[in-house]
Coordinates of C-alpha atoms and ligand atoms in Angstrom, one line a residue:
M1 CA 9.4 19.4 -2.3
R2 CA 8.2 17.4 0.7
H3 CA 5.9 14.4 0.4
T4 CA 3.8 12.6 2.9
I5 CA 4.6 9.1 3.7
G6 CA 1.7 7.1 5.0
E7 CA 1.9 5.0 8.2
H8 CA 3.6 1.6 7.7
A9 CA 4.5 2.4 4.1
L10 CA 7.8 0.8 2.8
I11 CA 10.0 2.7 0.6
G12 CA 12.8 0.8 -1.2
A13 CA 16.4 1.9 -0.7
G14 CA 17.5 4.6 -3.2
S15 CA 14.0 5.2 -4.3
V16 CA 13.1 8.7 -5.5
V17 CA 9.7 9.6 -4.1
T18 CA 7.8 12.2 -6.3
R19 CA 4.4 12.0 -4.8
D20 CA 2.6 11.3 -1.5
V21 CA 2.7 7.6 -0.4
P22 CA -0.3 6.1 1.0
A23 CA -0.4 4.1 4.2
Y24 CA 0.7 0.4 3.9
A25 CA 2.1 1.1 0.4
L26 CA 5.2 -0.7 -0.9
F27 CA 7.0 2.0 -3.0
F28 CA 10.3 1.7 -4.8
G29 CA 12.0 2.7 -8.1
N30 CA 13.0 5.9 -9.7
P31 CA 10.6 7.6 -9.7
A32 CA 9.1 5.4 -6.9
R33 CA 5.8 3.9 -7.9
L34 CA 3.3 1.8 -6.0
R35 CA 4.3 -1.9 -6.3
G36 CA 2.2 -3.4 -3.7
W37 CA 1.1 -3.3 -0.3
A38 CA 2.7 -4.4 3.1
C39 CA 1.2 -5.4 6.3
E40 CA 1.8 -3.4 9.5
C41 CA 4.3 -6.1 10.6
G42 CA 6.2 -5.7 7.2
V43 CA 5.0 -8.7 5.3
V44 CA 3.9 -8.1 1.7
L45 CA 0.2 -8.6 1.2
R46 CA -1.4 -10.7 -1.6
F47 CA -4.7 -9.3 -2.5
V48 CA -7.6 -11.6 -3.6
G49 CA -10.2 -9.3 -5.0
D50 CA -10.3 -6.4 -2.6
R51 CA -9.1 -8.3 0.5
A52 CA -5.9 -9.4 1.9
V53 CA -4.9 -11.3 5.0
C54 CA -1.3 -11.2 6.2
D55 CA 0.4 -14.6 6.2
E56 CA 2.3 -13.7 9.3
C57 CA 0.1 -12.0 11.7
H58 CA -3.3 -12.6 10.0
R59 CA -4.3 -8.9 10.1
Q60 CA -6.9 -8.2 7.4
Y61 CA -7.0 -5.5 4.9
A62 CA -9.5 -4.1 2.4
R63 CA -8.9 -2.1 -0.8
R64 CA -10.7 1.3 -1.0
H65 CA -10.8 1.3 -4.8
P66 CA -10.8 -2.3 -5.9
H67 CA -11.8 -1.4 -9.5
H68 CA -8.8 0.8 -10.0
P69 CA -5.9 -0.9 -8.5
E70 CA -3.4 1.2 -10.4
V71 CA -4.8 4.7 -9.6
L72 CA -2.6 6.9 -7.6
Q73 CA -5.2 7.5 -4.9
D74 CA -5.5 3.9 -4.2
Q75 CA -5.5 3.0 -0.5
I76 CA -6.0 0.1 1.8
R77 CA -7.2 0.0 5.2
P78 CA -7.4 -2.5 8.1
A79 CA -10.5 -4.7 8.0
A80 CA -12.2 -6.8 10.7
Ligands
ZN1 ZN1 1.2 -8.9 9.3

């Protein structure tokens, strides 16, 4: 079965992906689960509330579902 891997998502080595991976997701394990989010430049993002700013390149991101951080459909998007 094929799964869609979102843009800039990072998948850990040896991980078994059993579902679609959203863009910018940090996914690893067996089965692979959402462990966090990564910037377009590859740096792991630290969310404060529903916002994150990359330590490296200062790109900003916003969570789409801030009240349900664990739901599978959780996604983030670049923010101004
Ligand atoms: Zn960055």
